Each structure stands twice: as C-alpha cells, then as structure tokens.
GROMACS .gro file of C-alpha atoms in nm:
model
  465
    1MET     CA    1  -3.148  -0.521  -3.086
    2ILE     CA    2  -2.842  -0.719  -2.973
    3PRO     CA    3  -2.773  -0.684  -2.598
    4ALA     CA    4  -2.445  -0.522  -2.494
    5PRO     CA    5  -2.170  -0.758  -2.369
    6ARG     CA    6  -2.224  -0.651  -2.008
    7GLN     CA    7  -2.597  -0.733  -2.025
    8LEU     CA    8  -2.519  -1.069  -2.186
    9ALA     CA    9  -2.277  -1.150  -1.903
   10LEU     CA   10  -2.529  -1.049  -1.638
   11GLY     CA   11  -2.804  -1.252  -1.801
   12PHE     CA   12  -2.584  -1.561  -1.831
   13GLY     CA   13  -2.473  -1.521  -1.470
   14GLY     CA   14  -2.836  -1.492  -1.357
   15ALA     CA   15  -2.924  -1.817  -1.533
   16LEU     CA   16  -2.631  -1.995  -1.364
   17LEU     CA   17  -2.736  -1.854  -1.028
   18ALA     CA   18  -3.093  -1.980  -1.070
   19ALA     CA   19  -2.965  -2.326  -1.160
   20ALA     CA   20  -2.726  -2.331  -0.863
   21ALA     CA   21  -3.000  -2.224  -0.623
   22ALA     CA   22  -3.236  -2.490  -0.755
   23LEU     CA   23  -2.984  -2.775  -0.726
   24SER     CA   24  -2.818  -2.683  -0.395
   25GLY     CA   25  -2.923  -2.674  -0.034
   26PRO     CA   26  -3.065  -2.361   0.132
   27ALA     CA   27  -2.735  -2.246   0.289
   28LEU     CA   28  -2.539  -2.284  -0.034
   29ALA     CA   29  -2.817  -2.114  -0.227
   30VAL     CA   30  -2.810  -1.813   0.007
   31GLY     CA   31  -2.431  -1.789  -0.019
   32ALA     CA   32  -2.443  -1.820  -0.397
   33LEU     CA   33  -2.711  -1.551  -0.412
   34ALA     CA   34  -2.514  -1.306  -0.194
   35GLY     CA   35  -2.191  -1.365  -0.386
   36ALA     CA   36  -2.360  -1.338  -0.724
   37LEU     CA   37  -2.539  -1.016  -0.629
   38ALA     CA   38  -2.207  -0.866  -0.521
   39GLY     CA   39  -2.049  -0.984  -0.846
   40PHE     CA   40  -2.332  -0.836  -1.050
   41ALA     CA   41  -2.292  -0.506  -0.866
   42VAL     CA   42  -1.924  -0.493  -0.962
   43LEU     CA   43  -1.999  -0.586  -1.322
   44GLY     CA   44  -2.269  -0.320  -1.339
   45ASN     CA   45  -2.054  -0.050  -1.174
   46THR     CA   46  -1.682  -0.105  -1.225
   47VAL     CA   47  -1.569   0.175  -0.997
   48LEU     CA   48  -1.755   0.007  -0.711
   49GLY     CA   49  -1.523  -0.291  -0.753
   50ALA     CA   50  -1.224  -0.057  -0.751
   51TYR     CA   51  -1.340   0.095  -0.420
   52LEU     CA   52  -1.364  -0.256  -0.276
   53LEU     CA   53  -1.015  -0.346  -0.395
   54VAL     CA   54  -0.869  -0.038  -0.228
   55ALA     CA   55  -1.057  -0.114   0.096
   56LEU     CA   56  -0.936  -0.476   0.099
   57ALA     CA   57  -0.575  -0.359   0.059
   58GLN     CA   58  -0.568  -0.254   0.426
   59LEU     CA   59  -0.853  -0.469   0.559
   60ASP     CA   60  -0.714  -0.797   0.425
   61GLY     CA   61  -0.718  -0.942   0.776
   62ILE     CA   62  -1.097  -0.926   0.762
   63ALA     CA   63  -1.090  -1.068   0.410
   64LEU     CA   64  -0.911  -1.377   0.546
   65LEU     CA   65  -1.238  -1.475   0.715
   66VAL     CA   66  -1.395  -1.498   0.370
   67ASP     CA   67  -1.089  -1.644   0.198
   68ARG     CA   68  -1.119  -1.959   0.407
   69HIS     CA   69  -1.436  -2.049   0.219
   70LEU     CA   70  -1.321  -1.954  -0.132
   71PRO     CA   71  -1.097  -2.136  -0.381
   72ILE     CA   72  -0.912  -1.807  -0.442
   73SER     CA   73  -0.872  -1.496  -0.229
   74LEU     CA   74  -1.150  -1.238  -0.217
   75PHE     CA   75  -0.909  -0.974  -0.352
   76LYS     CA   76  -0.828  -1.185  -0.658
   77LEU     CA   77  -1.196  -1.261  -0.713
   78VAL     CA   78  -1.293  -0.893  -0.707
   79SER     CA   79  -0.994  -0.810  -0.929
   80ALA     CA   80  -1.114  -1.067  -1.184
   81LEU     CA   81  -1.466  -0.919  -1.179
   82VAL     CA   82  -1.332  -0.566  -1.229
   83LEU     CA   83  -1.107  -0.676  -1.515
   84LEU     CA   84  -1.397  -0.865  -1.676
   85SER     CA   85  -1.617  -0.557  -1.650
   86LEU     CA   86  -1.345  -0.342  -1.808
   87VAL     CA   87  -1.297  -0.591  -2.092
   88LEU     CA   88  -1.672  -0.598  -2.161
   89THR     CA   89  -1.690  -0.219  -2.183
   90VAL     CA   90  -1.346  -0.122  -2.312
   91ARG     CA   91  -1.469  -0.021  -2.657
   92ARG     CA   92  -1.715   0.227  -2.504
   93HIS     CA   93  -1.478   0.357  -2.237
   94PRO     CA   94  -1.423   0.737  -2.256
   95LEU     CA   95  -1.047   0.686  -2.259
   96MET     CA   96  -1.083   0.499  -2.587
   97GLN     CA   97  -1.265   0.782  -2.762
   98GLY     CA   98  -0.945   0.975  -2.831
   99ARG     CA   99  -0.578   0.905  -2.867
  100LEU     CA  100  -0.458   0.705  -2.568
  101ARG     CA  101  -0.148   0.853  -2.405
  102LEU     CA  102   0.002   0.703  -2.092
  103SER     CA  103   0.103   0.921  -1.800
  104PRO     CA  104   0.470   0.899  -1.694
  105THR     CA  105   0.368   0.687  -1.395
  106ALA     CA  106   0.175   0.440  -1.613
  107MET     CA  107   0.460   0.425  -1.865
  108PHE     CA  108   0.723   0.358  -1.598
  109THR     CA  109   0.497   0.093  -1.442
  110LEU     CA  110   0.451  -0.082  -1.777
  111LEU     CA  111   0.825  -0.080  -1.844
  112PHE     CA  112   0.896  -0.201  -1.490
  113ALA     CA  113   0.654  -0.492  -1.542
  114ILE     CA  114   0.832  -0.584  -1.864
  115TRP     CA  115   1.170  -0.562  -1.692
  116LEU     CA  116   1.047  -0.786  -1.410
  117CYS     CA  117   0.988  -1.053  -1.672
  118VAL     CA  118   1.332  -0.994  -1.827
  119SER     CA  119   1.498  -1.015  -1.487
  120TYR     CA  120   1.308  -1.335  -1.409
  121LEU     CA  121   1.411  -1.498  -1.738
  122ALA     CA  122   1.775  -1.398  -1.683
  123SER     CA  123   1.777  -1.527  -1.326
  124ASP     CA  124   1.952  -1.840  -1.203
  125TRP     CA  125   1.691  -1.860  -0.928
  126ARG     CA  126   1.374  -1.900  -1.133
  127ALA     CA  127   1.251  -2.181  -0.909
  128TYR     CA  128   1.240  -1.931  -0.623
  129SER     CA  129   1.132  -1.634  -0.833
  130TYR     CA  130   0.823  -1.766  -1.012
  131ASP     CA  131   0.561  -1.714  -0.741
  132HIS     CA  132   0.704  -1.378  -0.640
  133THR     CA  133   0.715  -1.254  -1.000
  134LYS     CA  134   0.359  -1.368  -1.065
  135GLY     CA  135   0.233  -1.198  -0.748
  136PHE     CA  136   0.423  -0.879  -0.825
  137LEU     CA  137   0.276  -0.859  -1.176
  138GLN     CA  138  -0.072  -0.914  -1.035
  139THR     CA  139  -0.018  -0.625  -0.795
  140LEU     CA  140   0.098  -0.399  -1.078
  141LEU     CA  141  -0.242  -0.454  -1.244
  142LEU     CA  142  -0.381  -0.210  -0.986
  143VAL     CA  143  -0.230   0.078  -1.185
  144PRO     CA  144  -0.430   0.019  -1.506
  145ILE     CA  145  -0.739  -0.086  -1.307
  146LEU     CA  146  -0.745   0.241  -1.115
  147GLY     CA  147  -0.641   0.436  -1.423
  148LEU     CA  148  -0.946   0.307  -1.610
  149THR     CA  149  -1.196   0.340  -1.325
  150VAL     CA  150  -1.100   0.664  -1.145
  151THR     CA  151  -1.196   0.914  -1.414
  152ALA     CA  152  -1.369   1.194  -1.219
  153PRO     CA  153  -1.303   1.404  -0.906
  154ARG     CA  154  -1.589   1.230  -0.721
  155HIS     CA  155  -1.418   0.894  -0.777
  156LEU     CA  156  -1.093   1.034  -0.639
  157ARG     CA  157  -1.262   1.180  -0.332
  158ARG     CA  158  -1.431   0.850  -0.256
  159MET     CA  159  -1.101   0.665  -0.297
  160VAL     CA  160  -0.939   0.897  -0.043
  161LEU     CA  161  -1.232   0.842   0.193
  162VAL     CA  162  -1.209   0.463   0.149
  163ILE     CA  163  -0.838   0.463   0.237
  164ALA     CA  164  -0.887   0.691   0.537
  165ALA     CA  165  -1.188   0.492   0.663
  166SER     CA  166  -0.995   0.166   0.621
  167GLY     CA  167  -0.726   0.305   0.848
  168ALA     CA  168  -0.986   0.408   1.107
  169ILE     CA  169  -1.141   0.059   1.106
  170SER     CA  170  -0.798  -0.099   1.146
  171ALA     CA  171  -0.722   0.149   1.427
  172VAL     CA  172  -1.032   0.034   1.617
  173PHE     CA  173  -0.906  -0.325   1.592
  174VAL     CA  174  -0.562  -0.221   1.720
  175ILE     CA  175  -0.711  -0.035   2.017
  176LEU     CA  176  -0.945  -0.321   2.112
  177GLU     CA  177  -0.676  -0.587   2.075
  178THR     CA  178  -0.416  -0.389   2.271
  179VAL     CA  179  -0.639  -0.266   2.552
  180PHE     CA  180  -0.827  -0.592   2.611
  181GLY     CA  181  -0.557  -0.839   2.504
  182LEU     CA  182  -0.784  -0.989   2.237
  183ARG     CA  183  -0.715  -1.152   1.901
  184LEU     CA  184  -1.010  -1.055   1.685
  185LEU     CA  185  -0.884  -1.172   1.347
  186PRO     CA  186  -0.684  -1.463   1.207
  187TYR     CA  187  -0.348  -1.377   1.057
  188ALA     CA  188  -0.185  -1.505   0.741
  189ASP     CA  189   0.130  -1.579   0.940
  190GLU     CA  190   0.106  -1.562   1.319
  191GLY     CA  191   0.483  -1.539   1.334
  192ASP     CA  192   0.459  -1.194   1.176
  193VAL     CA  193   0.267  -1.061   1.476
  194ALA     CA  194   0.588  -0.991   1.661
  195ALA     CA  195   0.633  -0.967   2.037
  196TRP     CA  196   0.860  -0.722   2.218
  197LEU     CA  197   0.946  -0.784   2.584
  198GLY     CA  198   0.654  -1.026   2.603
  199ALA     CA  199   0.395  -0.783   2.461
  200VAL     CA  200   0.229  -0.900   2.139
  201ARG     CA  201   0.183  -0.618   1.888
  202SER     CA  202  -0.141  -0.581   1.698
  203ALA     CA  203  -0.162  -0.544   1.320
  204GLY     CA  204  -0.523  -0.425   1.338
  205ALA     CA  205  -0.744  -0.536   1.050
  206SER     CA  206  -0.441  -0.602   0.829
  207ALA     CA  207  -0.292  -0.941   0.745
  208TYR     CA  208   0.055  -0.784   0.723
  209ASN     CA  209   0.301  -0.769   1.010
  210PRO     CA  210   0.249  -0.483   1.261
  211THR     CA  211   0.525  -0.267   1.110
  212THR     CA  212   0.390  -0.282   0.755
  213ALA     CA  213   0.036  -0.237   0.890
  214SER     CA  214   0.153   0.080   1.066
  215HIS     CA  215   0.277   0.214   0.730
  216LEU     CA  216  -0.068   0.158   0.580
  217MET     CA  217  -0.231   0.334   0.873
  218ALA     CA  218   0.015   0.622   0.841
  219VAL     CA  219  -0.115   0.672   0.486
  220SER     CA  220  -0.472   0.690   0.618
  221LEU     CA  221  -0.363   0.938   0.884
  222MET     CA  222  -0.187   1.168   0.637
  223LEU     CA  223  -0.491   1.176   0.409
  224ALA     CA  224  -0.722   1.252   0.701
  225LEU     CA  225  -0.498   1.528   0.839
  226VAL     CA  226  -0.471   1.713   0.508
  227MET     CA  227  -0.842   1.678   0.439
  228ALA     CA  228  -0.926   1.801   0.792
  229LEU     CA  229  -0.734   2.121   0.720
  230HIS     CA  230  -0.911   2.197   0.392
  231ASP     CA  231  -1.248   2.019   0.386
  232ARG     CA  232  -1.488   2.219   0.602
  233ARG     CA  233  -1.791   2.004   0.526
  234GLY     CA  234  -1.628   1.681   0.632
  235ARG     CA  235  -1.390   1.817   0.896
  236ARG     CA  236  -1.549   1.634   1.189
  237LEU     CA  237  -1.518   1.300   1.012
  238TRP     CA  238  -1.157   1.365   0.909
  239VAL     CA  239  -1.065   1.473   1.263
  240LEU     CA  240  -1.226   1.158   1.407
  241ILE     CA  241  -1.030   0.938   1.166
  242SER     CA  242  -0.710   1.126   1.251
  243LEU     CA  243  -0.761   1.080   1.625
  244LEU     CA  244  -0.829   0.707   1.593
  245CYS     CA  245  -0.512   0.657   1.386
  246LEU     CA  246  -0.305   0.875   1.620
  247VAL     CA  247  -0.415   0.670   1.920
  248ALA     CA  248  -0.362   0.334   1.750
  249LEU     CA  249  -0.027   0.392   1.578
  250PRO     CA  250   0.187   0.408   1.897
  251MET     CA  251   0.017   0.089   2.020
  252MET     CA  252   0.154  -0.096   1.717
  253GLY     CA  253   0.507  -0.042   1.846
  254ALA     CA  254   0.659   0.034   1.504
  255ARG     CA  255   0.947   0.280   1.511
  256SER     CA  256   0.952   0.331   1.135
  257GLY     CA  257   0.578   0.405   1.136
  258ALA     CA  258   0.620   0.665   1.411
  259ILE     CA  259   0.916   0.828   1.236
  260ALA     CA  260   0.728   0.837   0.904
  261VAL     CA  261   0.426   1.002   1.070
  262ALA     CA  262   0.651   1.264   1.231
  263MET     CA  263   0.807   1.334   0.892
  264GLY     CA  264   0.463   1.360   0.734
  265ILE     CA  265   0.335   1.604   0.994
  266GLY     CA  266   0.646   1.813   0.938
  267LEU     CA  267   0.585   1.809   0.562
  268ILE     CA  268   0.223   1.915   0.609
  269GLY     CA  269   0.335   2.197   0.840
  270PHE     CA  270   0.596   2.318   0.594
  271ARG     CA  271   0.350   2.321   0.304
  272MET     CA  272   0.088   2.517   0.497
  273ARG     CA  273   0.328   2.754   0.675
  274HIS     CA  274   0.157   3.054   0.509
  275HIS     CA  275  -0.195   2.931   0.583
  276ARG     CA  276  -0.404   3.141   0.822
  277LEU     CA  277  -0.461   2.836   1.045
  278PHE     CA  278  -0.090   2.751   1.069
  279PRO     CA  279  -0.031   2.895   1.422
  280ALA     CA  280  -0.329   2.709   1.568
  281VAL     CA  281  -0.238   2.386   1.388
  282ALA     CA  282   0.128   2.413   1.494
  283LEU     CA  283   0.024   2.465   1.857
  284ALA     CA  284  -0.210   2.167   1.840
  285ALA     CA  285   0.065   1.955   1.684
  286VAL     CA  286   0.309   2.042   1.963
  287GLY     CA  287   0.044   1.961   2.222
  288ALA     CA  288  -0.031   1.630   2.051
  289LEU     CA  289   0.341   1.548   2.041
  290VAL     CA  290   0.382   1.615   2.413
  291PHE     CA  291   0.073   1.407   2.488
  292ALA     CA  292   0.198   1.123   2.267
  293VAL     CA  293   0.542   1.119   2.431
  294LEU     CA  294   0.395   1.121   2.782
  295ASN     CA  295   0.145   0.847   2.702
  296ALA     CA  296   0.346   0.633   2.461
  297PRO     CA  297   0.323   0.259   2.531
  298ASP     CA  298   0.618   0.109   2.714
  299THR     CA  299   0.693  -0.118   2.419
  300LEU     CA  300   0.745   0.177   2.184
  301VAL     CA  301   0.951   0.370   2.441
  302GLU     CA  302   1.175   0.067   2.491
  303ARG     CA  303   1.220   0.017   2.117
  304PHE     CA  304   1.333   0.376   2.072
  305GLY     CA  305   1.543   0.359   2.386
  306VAL     CA  306   1.770   0.086   2.253
  307LEU     CA  307   1.859   0.261   1.927
  308GLY     CA  308   2.201   0.344   2.066
  309ASP     CA  309   2.254   0.005   2.226
  310PHE     CA  310   2.154  -0.244   1.958
  311LEU     CA  311   2.475  -0.441   2.005
  312GLY     CA  312   2.399  -0.506   2.370
  313GLU     CA  313   2.269  -0.818   2.534
  314GLY     CA  314   1.975  -0.907   2.750
  315ASP     CA  315   1.611  -0.804   2.740
  316THR     CA  316   1.685  -0.443   2.646
  317ALA     CA  317   1.878  -0.525   2.330
  318ASP     CA  318   1.684  -0.492   2.005
  319ARG     CA  319   1.837  -0.749   1.777
  320SER     CA  320   1.614  -0.637   1.491
  321LEU     CA  321   1.840  -0.335   1.438
  322LEU     CA  322   2.141  -0.561   1.397
  323ARG     CA  323   1.941  -0.778   1.155
  324ARG     CA  324   1.852  -0.470   0.950
  325LEU     CA  325   2.218  -0.380   0.925
  326SER     CA  326   2.300  -0.727   0.798
  327TYR     CA  327   2.011  -0.711   0.545
  328ASN     CA  328   2.162  -0.405   0.384
  329GLN     CA  329   2.524  -0.525   0.396
  330ILE     CA  330   2.429  -0.854   0.230
  331GLY     CA  331   2.210  -0.669  -0.019
  332LEU     CA  332   2.491  -0.440  -0.131
  333SER     CA  333   2.723  -0.739  -0.169
  334LEU     CA  334   2.468  -0.927  -0.383
  335TRP     CA  335   2.389  -0.620  -0.597
  336ALA     CA  336   2.760  -0.581  -0.676
  337GLU     CA  337   2.759  -0.937  -0.815
  338ASN     CA  338   2.455  -0.881  -1.043
  339PRO     CA  339   2.431  -0.506  -1.109
  340VAL     CA  340   2.234  -0.505  -1.438
  341THR     CA  341   1.958  -0.767  -1.425
  342GLY     CA  342   1.984  -0.849  -1.055
  343LEU     CA  343   1.931  -1.185  -0.888
  344GLY     CA  344   1.573  -1.214  -1.012
  345PRO     CA  345   1.247  -1.109  -0.843
  346GLY     CA  346   1.211  -1.273  -0.502
  347ALA     CA  347   1.559  -1.425  -0.503
  348TYR     CA  348   1.712  -1.218  -0.221
  349PRO     CA  349   1.576  -1.428   0.071
  350VAL     CA  350   1.727  -1.757  -0.048
  351ASN     CA  351   2.064  -1.588  -0.105
  352TYR     CA  352   2.043  -1.417   0.235
  353ALA     CA  353   2.006  -1.756   0.401
  354SER     CA  354   2.297  -1.913   0.211
  355ASP     CA  355   2.618  -2.020   0.384
  356ALA     CA  356   2.810  -1.740   0.211
  357PHE     CA  357   2.676  -1.489   0.465
  358ARG     CA  358   2.648  -1.707   0.773
  359TRP     CA  359   2.905  -1.504   0.970
  360TYR     CA  360   2.740  -1.164   0.921
  361PRO     CA  361   2.644  -1.008   1.260
  362GLY     CA  362   2.270  -1.032   1.320
  363ARG     CA  363   2.207  -1.254   1.021
  364GLU     CA  364   1.926  -1.506   1.082
  365ALA     CA  365   1.935  -1.868   0.966
  366GLU     CA  366   1.597  -1.856   0.787
  367ALA     CA  367   1.527  -1.678   0.458
  368ARG     CA  368   1.422  -1.315   0.503
  369GLN     CA  369   1.339  -1.023   0.278
  370LEU     CA  370   1.562  -0.717   0.268
  371HIS     CA  371   1.401  -0.454   0.491
  372ASN     CA  372   1.455  -0.172   0.243
  373ALA     CA  373   1.223  -0.166  -0.059
  374TYR     CA  374   1.462   0.028  -0.282
  375LEU     CA  375   1.771  -0.177  -0.215
  376GLU     CA  376   1.572  -0.500  -0.251
  377VAL     CA  377   1.441  -0.389  -0.593
  378ALA     CA  378   1.796  -0.298  -0.694
  379VAL     CA  379   1.935  -0.634  -0.575
  380GLU     CA  380   1.663  -0.839  -0.744
  381THR     CA  381   1.607  -0.644  -1.069
  382GLY     CA  382   1.934  -0.455  -1.114
  383ILE     CA  383   2.003  -0.094  -1.195
  384VAL     CA  384   1.746  -0.086  -1.475
  385GLY     CA  385   1.475  -0.219  -1.245
  386ILE     CA  386   1.541   0.029  -0.965
  387ALA     CA  387   1.551   0.318  -1.214
  388LEU     CA  388   1.207   0.223  -1.353
  389PHE     CA  389   1.069   0.157  -1.005
  390LEU     CA  390   1.182   0.497  -0.879
  391GLY     CA  391   1.057   0.658  -1.198
  392ALA     CA  392   0.706   0.526  -1.136
  393LEU     CA  393   0.688   0.630  -0.772
  394LEU     CA  394   0.871   0.963  -0.790
  395SER     CA  395   0.680   1.080  -1.099
  396ALA     CA  396   0.352   1.010  -0.920
  397ALA     CA  397   0.449   1.175  -0.591
  398TRP     CA  398   0.603   1.478  -0.759
  399ALA     CA  399   0.306   1.532  -0.989
  400ALA     CA  400   0.059   1.517  -0.701
  401LEU     CA  401   0.261   1.744  -0.470
  402LYS     CA  402   0.308   1.995  -0.752
  403ALA     CA  403  -0.063   1.991  -0.841
  404GLY     CA  404  -0.158   2.049  -0.476
  405LEU     CA  405   0.104   2.311  -0.397
  406HIS     CA  406  -0.150   2.596  -0.370
  407PRO     CA  407  -0.481   2.412  -0.332
  408VAL     CA  408  -0.790   2.605  -0.433
  409SER     CA  409  -1.022   2.343  -0.580
  410GLU     CA  410  -1.122   2.018  -0.412
  411VAL     CA  411  -0.924   1.805  -0.656
  412GLN     CA  412  -0.609   2.008  -0.579
  413VAL     CA  413  -0.663   1.938  -0.208
  414LEU     CA  414  -0.700   1.568  -0.289
  415ALA     CA  415  -0.378   1.584  -0.491
  416GLN     CA  416  -0.195   1.739  -0.196
  417ALA     CA  417  -0.331   1.477   0.045
  418LEU     CA  418  -0.229   1.191  -0.182
  419GLY     CA  419   0.113   1.345  -0.252
  420VAL     CA  420   0.190   1.382   0.119
  421ALA     CA  421   0.067   1.027   0.187
  422MET     CA  422   0.283   0.896  -0.098
  423ALA     CA  423   0.590   1.079   0.032
  424VAL     CA  424   0.538   0.937   0.383
  425PHE     CA  425   0.488   0.585   0.251
  426MET     CA  426   0.798   0.608   0.032
  427PHE     CA  427   1.000   0.721   0.333
  428ALA     CA  428   0.865   0.434   0.543
  429SER     CA  429   0.963   0.193   0.264
  430LEU     CA  430   1.327   0.261   0.349
  431PHE     CA  431   1.270   0.030   0.644
  432MET     CA  432   1.046  -0.244   0.499
  433PRO     CA  433   1.013  -0.438   0.171
  434ASN     CA  434   0.701  -0.251   0.056
  435GLU     CA  435   0.775  -0.263  -0.315
  436ASP     CA  436   0.520  -0.532  -0.399
  437ILE     CA  437   0.240  -0.452  -0.155
  438LYS     CA  438  -0.082  -0.308  -0.289
  439TYR     CA  439  -0.063   0.040  -0.133
  440THR     CA  440   0.258   0.121  -0.319
  441TRP     CA  441   0.083   0.097  -0.654
  442ILE     CA  442  -0.258   0.220  -0.538
  443LEU     CA  443  -0.097   0.544  -0.422
  444ALA     CA  444   0.109   0.575  -0.740
  445ALA     CA  445  -0.202   0.536  -0.959
  446LEU     CA  446  -0.414   0.776  -0.752
  447CYS     CA  447  -0.140   1.039  -0.733
  448ALA     CA  448  -0.097   1.033  -1.110
  449ARG     CA  449  -0.471   1.060  -1.167
  450ALA     CA  450  -0.508   1.340  -0.908
  451ALA     CA  451  -0.241   1.545  -1.086
  452GLN     CA  452  -0.419   1.496  -1.419
  453LEU     CA  453  -0.759   1.592  -1.278
  454ALA     CA  454  -0.610   1.897  -1.109
  455ARG     CA  455  -0.489   2.013  -1.453
  456GLY     CA  456  -0.843   1.990  -1.590
  457TRP     CA  457  -0.802   1.648  -1.751
  458ARG     CA  458  -1.114   1.478  -1.889
  459PRO     CA  459  -1.138   1.108  -1.982
  460ASP     CA  460  -1.272   1.183  -2.328
  461ALA     CA  461  -0.963   1.396  -2.401
  462GLY     CA  462  -0.778   1.071  -2.473
  463GLN     CA  463  -0.501   1.084  -2.212
  464GLY     CA  464  -0.439   0.760  -2.032
  465SER     CA  465  -0.387   0.661  -1.673
   0.00000   0.00000   0.00000
C-alpha cells in the first residue's frame, strides 16, 4: 500500500530530524526537535495551524522573541506549514467532493488580489510598491486558509475563543506595563510606541502601534461581550476576558479604540433591546461607563480634551489631529490624479512626503501612511480597488450580522459575535490604515464562514469559503 502524501512528508521530515539531531550539538538538537514536533503537529492537524495563525495575529509581539532566531518570521513559517498540509490533502478535502462555489467574500477577495497586481503593474511607483504588494497578497492568503480549515461549528467556536483569549493576554501585558512602567516585549519599531505628555503608551503583546493594537483588542472585547450574553456554560470566562480588555483599553490611550468600543456596545445593546436581560445589561453598561469616565487615565482624558483645540500650541495641543487632516486632504488630491488604477499599492507614503505637499498644515517631513484604510485603498488601487475591497468586507459583515439577527443555535451566536466585531473593526479602520493587517481578513473569512454554517452549510455540499 502506498503511503498518503501527508505520511510521506512526515516520514521524510522525521528522517531529516534524526540526521540533524545526530550531527548537531545538544542545544540545537533540542531546538530542532521542538520545532519539528510543532511542525508535524500542524501537518497532522491543519486546523491547529490555523488556530496558531489567528493567535499570532494579535500576539505578534511575543512572536518577535522567536523571530530573532529564525530566518523567516514565525507567522510565515506556520503559514507555509498550513499551506503545505492543505496541498498534501487537497484531493481528499470535503470541499473538493462537490462543485466548488466561492462565497461572495471569497470572490471579492480573489478579485481584489488580482486587481492589486493590476494596480501594481500600472503604477509608476513599482520600486516602492513591490514589498507592500507582496506583503498584502500574503495577508490575503488568510481567507482561503481559513476557508479550507474552518469547516465545522466547533472550529468556529475555537477561533472565537482564540481571538478573545489573545486579547486577554495582550490586556495583561498592557496592565503590567502601564502600572509598573515595564517594557516586557521588544517592538518591531520602538518609534510606534508613541508617548503623550511624557507617558509611553503600551501596545500589549502586539507588535503594532498602540492605536492599532487597541483596535485588535476591541475585536476581542466585542466577541467576549456577545458570548457572555448568550453562552451560559462559558459565561465566567467571557466576563473575565471582557473585564481585562475593558481595564486595559483606556490605558492604551487610543481615542479611536475607545470610540469604536462605545459604538460596538451601542450596537450590541440595539440588537438585544428585546432580550429579557436587556434592562440589567443596560444598567451595567451605564455603570461601567461612569466608572470608566471617573477612572480614565489622564493621558486619554487629555487626548479627548484637545479635540476642539487641535490647532493650538503648547503641551495641550494634539498635533496628530492636524496630521490626520492633512493625510486625508493629500489623499483626496492624489486620488483625483489617479482615479481608476490608483498610485499603486504602498505608494501613498512616498507621495505624501514629496515636496508637492510640503505646505499642508500638519504634514510631516517623513513618509507616512494615510490614517484611513478606505481612502488609502482608494488612493492606491483606484475606484475598482476600493469597490472590491468594500465588497469583501461588507459582504462578510452583513452576512454574519444577518445570520445572527435572532440567535437560537450556538453557530448563530458566533455569527452575531463575529459580525459585531467586524463592524467595530471596520469603523475603527476609518482612523488607521488597517487594510493590510491580518485581522481585517481573518474577520472577513470567519464572518463569511459563520454565515454559511448558520444556514446549515456542510463542507461536503461543495460550497467554498
């Protein structure tokens, strides 16, 4: 009997491991053994690798500790293992047993990926666009990866738990770093860990800047809040995760994160206004709001306090608001020059820093991204690109919110939680360039799958991701 491709790969990998252990020193042999065992686990159970990818999307600050000792990042390594496992088993995958039909989200994502390549080839800034385009396309691979691995309600529930738990872990890091003035993790770019009035803001266990990290944590919070309302068995865990995130988020000093959370809580309240627990939950929410306002860190209070005085001078003036205004003004000007194919993926920053816009109020001398995901996509990929981008995200969010409108089954509750989280993250993306970060496409893929599972979808029915 001829072994299956997966068994052949595992056997070959085991032989290489034995040879490496025999020829290397004890420390290298132990490291090779641990890494190979983890790789074998992913190859033997593809969805396990998908869980790890989703966890690393918010805990990439921790992953940096490992990345220092690897030729490529841990996220890319796990992605390669998952893709290899899928390739080895694709012929036996349940989705391949019937006629493969892509969901609207998957179709829009595929077309958007193709258009990214078209926009890149049509760009006059290809020297600046290559790395960004390559990274963006790699991120888009999360949609088919999750579409091919999350094929049952139990997978979806575990994905939601992984995202929520990741936020709780990051929240613990934020609390410890803020309270004790520690720096527990290295950062990809220390300059991104911004200071306000001399106070350094924590990004938790994330390698992103504190504002983007707060958006990721807001997703975890929304998932935990919705699950706490509907999941009786796990309510204590969901409440604990919610409390950790609620305590940590104000410490991160991100206005957009706080506003997005407030919008999300309002959306949850509106959707459950006929629920029997609504009065108690509404009262608790008001109490939590009062507590949060009275105990908000000074940095966050100051940042909200200068919203009406961003043109002022001195220590109370928040120049970031003026910069954000210039981002959008410059973006609209650049979009008008290249409305169809755009400047090319990743080309906004170099144009922002050009002499053509040197007199714009608040404009910085160094290259910066446009702090609005939707306008940046429009500027860099044109009207076709933004239409496909919005099609992918809105189709996913709408499908999940619709599927979880009147949740009865567990998968409908999961759909509602993911839909609310997606809506909050999309709102927060108005203030940051979140279009190419992993959570954007993780949420899109999971929302689309949740809606399918809520409609009774089965993988062997032949419908795609």
